[in-house]
Short mmCIF file of C-alpha atoms in Angstrom, two decimals:
data_model
loop_
_atom_site.label_atom_id
_atom_site.label_comp_id
_atom_site.label_asym_id
_atom_site.label_seq_id
_atom_site.Cartn_x
_atom_site.Cartn_y
_atom_site.Cartn_z
CA UNK A 811 376.55 173.82 24.37
CA UNK A 812 379.72 175.74 25.39
CA UNK A 813 381.64 174.81 22.27
CA UNK A 814 382.46 176.83 19.23
CA UNK A 815 379.27 177.57 17.19
CA UNK A 816 378.92 178.67 13.59
CA UNK A 817 375.97 180.02 11.65
CA UNK A 818 374.56 179.24 9.20
CA UNK A 819 375.46 175.59 8.93
CA UNK A 820 374.67 175.51 5.24
CA UNK A 821 374.48 178.30 2.63
CA UNK A 822 373.65 178.02 -1.05
CA UNK A 823 374.10 181.11 -3.03
CA UNK A 824 374.37 182.09 -6.65
CA UNK A 825 377.65 183.24 -8.21
CA UNK A 826 378.19 186.94 -7.76
CA UNK A 827 376.26 187.22 -4.45
CA UNK A 828 377.76 188.25 -1.17
CA UNK A 829 377.59 185.92 1.86
CA UNK A 830 378.51 186.36 5.55
CA UNK A 831 379.28 183.66 8.06
CA UNK A 832 379.44 183.97 11.82
CA UNK A 833 381.50 182.29 14.39
CA UNK A 834 381.01 182.31 18.21
CA UNK A 835 384.04 181.00 19.94
CA UNK A 836 384.35 179.47 23.36
CA UNK A 837 383.88 182.23 25.84
CA UNK A 838 387.16 183.71 27.20
CA UNK A 839 389.12 182.33 24.28
CA UNK A 840 391.02 185.26 22.83
CA UNK A 841 392.42 183.58 19.81
CA UNK A 842 390.11 182.91 16.81
CA UNK A 843 391.06 181.17 13.52
CA UNK A 844 389.19 180.67 10.14
CA UNK A 845 390.11 177.77 7.97
CA UNK A 846 388.74 176.56 4.61
CA UNK A 847 388.36 172.88 3.78
CA UNK A 848 387.56 171.52 0.35
CA UNK A 849 386.42 167.94 -0.37
CA UNK A 850 389.22 165.49 0.29
CA UNK A 851 391.59 168.13 1.63
CA UNK A 852 392.83 169.24 5.10
CA UNK A 853 391.69 172.53 6.45
CA UNK A 854 393.76 175.51 5.10
CA UNK A 855 394.53 178.52 7.28
CA UNK A 856 392.72 181.76 6.22
CA UNK A 857 393.13 184.28 9.01
CA UNK A 858 393.74 184.72 12.73
CA UNK A 859 392.58 187.16 15.42
CA UNK A 860 393.95 187.79 18.88
CA UNK A 861 391.20 189.61 20.54
CA UNK A 862 389.89 192.09 18.09
CA UNK A 863 393.18 192.40 16.13
CA UNK A 864 393.60 190.51 12.84
CA UNK A 865 397.22 189.52 13.03
CA UNK A 866 397.66 187.33 10.10
CA UNK A 867 395.95 186.65 6.68
CA UNK A 868 396.85 183.88 4.23
CA UNK A 869 397.46 184.82 0.68
CA UNK A 870 394.54 182.46 -0.02
CA UNK A 871 392.38 185.25 1.33
CA UNK A 872 391.80 187.34 -1.80
CA UNK A 873 390.38 190.91 -1.70
CA UNK A 874 386.90 189.47 -2.00
CA UNK A 875 387.20 188.08 1.50
CA UNK A 876 387.08 190.10 4.71
CA UNK A 877 386.86 189.05 8.29
CA UNK A 878 386.18 191.02 11.50
CA UNK A 879 386.06 190.43 15.18
CA UNK A 880 384.81 193.79 16.42
CA UNK A 881 384.57 193.31 20.12
CA UNK A 882 387.02 190.40 20.45
CA UNK A 883 384.09 187.97 20.89
CA UNK A 884 382.26 186.59 17.72
CA UNK A 885 383.77 186.89 14.32
CA UNK A 886 382.28 187.25 10.81
CA UNK A 887 383.72 186.27 7.48
CA UNK A 888 382.37 187.87 4.36
CA UNK A 889 382.88 186.77 0.79
CA UNK A 890 381.87 189.32 -1.86
CA UNK A 891 381.09 188.43 -5.44
CA UNK A 892 381.15 184.78 -4.79
CA UNK A 893 382.72 182.36 -7.32
CA UNK A 894 382.14 178.69 -7.75
CA UNK A 895 385.66 178.06 -6.51
CA UNK A 896 384.58 179.52 -3.09
CA UNK A 897 382.50 176.37 -2.52
CA UNK A 898 384.00 174.72 0.57
CA UNK A 899 383.52 174.22 4.28
CA UNK A 900 384.44 177.13 6.27
CA UNK A 901 385.68 176.18 9.77
CA UNK A 902 386.22 178.41 12.79
CA UNK A 903 388.44 177.47 15.71
CA UNK A 904 389.27 179.17 18.98
CA UNK A 905 392.04 178.83 21.52
CA UNK A 906 392.90 180.47 24.82
CA UNK A 907 395.98 182.49 25.90
CA UNK A 908 399.49 182.49 24.91
CA UNK A 909 401.42 179.28 25.09
CA UNK A 910 398.23 177.25 24.56
CA UNK A 911 398.33 175.33 21.36
CA UNK A 912 395.05 173.36 21.37
CA UNK A 913 392.39 174.72 18.99
CA UNK A 914 388.70 173.79 19.23
CA UNK A 915 386.80 173.68 16.09
CA UNK A 916 383.20 174.68 15.27
CA UNK A 917 380.93 172.47 13.06
CA UNK A 918 381.60 174.62 9.99
CA UNK A 919 379.55 176.45 7.39
CA UNK A 920 379.22 174.58 4.16
CA UNK A 921 379.04 176.99 1.23
CA UNK A 922 377.77 176.00 -2.22
CA UNK A 923 378.00 178.58 -4.99
CA UNK A 924 375.81 177.68 -7.99
CA UNK B 1143 406.76 177.41 2.56
CA UNK B 1144 405.37 175.47 5.29
CA UNK B 1145 404.07 172.14 4.33
CA UNK B 1146 402.85 168.90 5.98
CA UNK B 1147 402.70 165.69 3.97
CA UNK B 1148 400.54 162.84 5.17
CA UNK B 1149 400.38 159.19 4.10
CA UNK B 1150 398.63 157.03 3.35
CA UNK B 1151 395.54 158.85 1.83
CA UNK B 1152 393.38 155.77 2.55
CA UNK B 1153 393.96 152.86 4.89
CA UNK B 1154 391.82 149.71 5.39
CA UNK B 1155 392.43 147.38 8.34
CA UNK B 1156 390.65 144.40 9.81
CA UNK B 1157 389.03 145.09 13.21
CA UNK B 1158 391.57 144.44 15.94
CA UNK B 1159 394.54 145.17 13.71
CA UNK B 1160 396.85 148.17 14.15
CA UNK B 1161 396.82 151.33 11.92
CA UNK B 1162 399.69 153.69 11.32
CA UNK B 1163 399.50 157.09 9.73
CA UNK B 1164 402.64 159.08 8.94
CA UNK B 1165 403.35 162.78 8.53
CA UNK B 1166 406.30 164.82 7.51
CA UNK B 1167 406.64 168.62 8.18
CA UNK B 1168 408.89 171.13 6.54
CA UNK B 1169 409.28 174.00 9.04
CA UNK B 1170 412.02 172.99 11.59
CA UNK B 1171 410.61 175.61 13.98
CA UNK B 1172 407.37 173.54 14.34
CA UNK B 1173 406.95 172.63 18.00
CA UNK B 1174 403.40 171.21 18.37
CA UNK B 1175 401.79 168.39 16.44
CA UNK B 1176 398.04 167.59 16.92
CA UNK B 1177 396.00 164.83 15.42
CA UNK B 1178 392.33 165.32 14.62
CA UNK B 1179 389.69 162.87 13.80
CA UNK B 1180 386.83 164.01 11.53
CA UNK B 1181 383.69 161.94 11.02
CA UNK B 1182 381.48 162.63 8.02
CA UNK B 1183 379.71 165.96 8.36
CA UNK B 1184 381.18 166.63 11.73
CA UNK B 1185 383.77 169.02 13.14
CA UNK B 1186 387.45 167.96 13.58
CA UNK B 1187 388.06 166.65 17.07
CA UNK B 1188 391.45 166.60 18.82
CA UNK B 1189 392.38 163.00 19.73
CA UNK B 1190 396.04 163.39 20.73
CA UNK B 1191 398.91 165.79 20.48
CA UNK B 1192 402.66 165.95 21.06
CA UNK B 1193 405.09 168.84 21.73
CA UNK B 1194 408.61 168.87 20.38
CA UNK B 1195 410.25 168.18 23.68
CA UNK B 1196 408.64 164.72 23.86
CA UNK B 1197 409.42 161.79 21.69
CA UNK B 1198 406.29 159.69 22.35
CA UNK B 1199 402.84 160.10 23.98
CA UNK B 1200 400.17 157.40 24.55
CA UNK B 1201 396.50 157.58 25.49
CA UNK B 1202 394.87 154.13 25.75
CA UNK B 1203 394.80 152.72 22.22
CA UNK B 1204 396.28 155.77 20.60
CA UNK B 1205 400.00 156.85 20.47
CA UNK B 1206 401.88 159.42 18.66
CA UNK B 1207 405.71 159.44 18.04
CA UNK B 1208 407.87 162.18 16.99
CA UNK B 1209 411.27 162.31 15.27
CA UNK B 1210 412.53 165.87 15.17
CA UNK B 1211 415.65 165.07 13.29
CA UNK B 1212 413.80 163.47 10.40
CA UNK B 1213 410.83 165.86 10.80
CA UNK B 1214 408.46 162.92 11.00
CA UNK B 1215 405.53 162.14 13.30
CA UNK B 1216 403.16 159.25 13.31
CA UNK B 1217 399.79 158.19 14.71
CA UNK B 1218 399.46 154.66 15.96
CA UNK B 1219 395.93 153.06 16.74
CA UNK B 1220 395.94 149.63 18.18
CA UNK B 1221 393.16 147.14 18.44
CA UNK B 1222 391.12 149.07 15.95
CA UNK B 1223 387.38 149.10 16.20
CA UNK B 1224 384.70 150.03 13.64
CA UNK B 1225 384.13 153.33 15.31
CA UNK B 1226 387.69 154.37 14.58
CA UNK B 1227 386.63 154.71 11.00
CA UNK B 1228 386.95 158.37 10.00
CA UNK B 1229 389.33 160.85 8.38
CA UNK B 1230 392.44 161.59 10.45
CA UNK B 1231 394.44 164.81 9.87
CA UNK B 1232 397.84 165.68 11.22
CA UNK B 1233 398.89 169.20 11.66
CA UNK B 1234 402.04 171.20 12.72
CA UNK B 1235 402.29 174.63 14.22
CA UNK B 1236 404.85 177.02 15.76
CA UNK B 1237 404.76 179.61 18.47
CA UNK B 1238 403.44 183.05 17.55
CA UNK B 1239 400.18 182.79 15.77
CA UNK B 1240 399.96 179.04 16.47
CA UNK B 1241 398.16 178.57 13.03
CA UNK B 1242 397.95 174.95 12.00
CA UNK B 1243 399.34 173.59 8.77
CA UNK B 1244 397.30 170.57 8.11
CA UNK B 1245 398.14 167.32 6.21
CA UNK B 1246 395.72 166.13 3.39
CA UNK B 1247 394.15 163.55 5.57
CA UNK B 1248 393.86 159.73 5.82
CA UNK B 1249 390.64 157.97 5.33
CA UNK B 1250 390.70 155.06 7.79
CA UNK B 1251 388.24 152.14 7.29
CA UNK B 1252 388.05 149.51 9.90
CA UNK B 1253 386.39 146.27 8.54
CA UNK B 1254 384.38 144.24 10.92
#
């Protein structure tokens, strides 16, 4: 499968624990996005990387959230001290080059905080 | 701030009828408008898109129209089939980061 992949697909954690998700974009895609989707809503933008540089962060991304893309390939999203309000589907998308608008989404990681 | 409104939130049609979903965007700099289909438990899949220099685009049973002056764009599905049942999201974006601002989604049910 040459599409965007995300791991794990499901994560159940207790409130206060830290979690980390991974996204592997389509190879050669230099743009990578994280979105969060809650039930019945459209995805909301969280953050954007061009290669290894994090160029934009939404104000939705509190200090408990951090994202990295150390070598410009895969990316990780960490949530520290999880809260029940963090329960959502976390989607990753990738895109290639400047002037290319189409984003390809991964299957998402569903986080449940109990 | 940037905002995309989408209507209706749910839509039921008889098989073979047409379905129309409408979106309005707030950022006049938006220049690309994709539509995604998301089936239950699956990733969003791009089904059609339109750029701001085009007023209409068609791909078989699916078409999208754009009115830049009114900041409206719409998805039209003709001859609907049960497999068209899903949640549809519109989005808008601008040059630069190309981040998507999504609508809240429309749950389409095609009744056999």
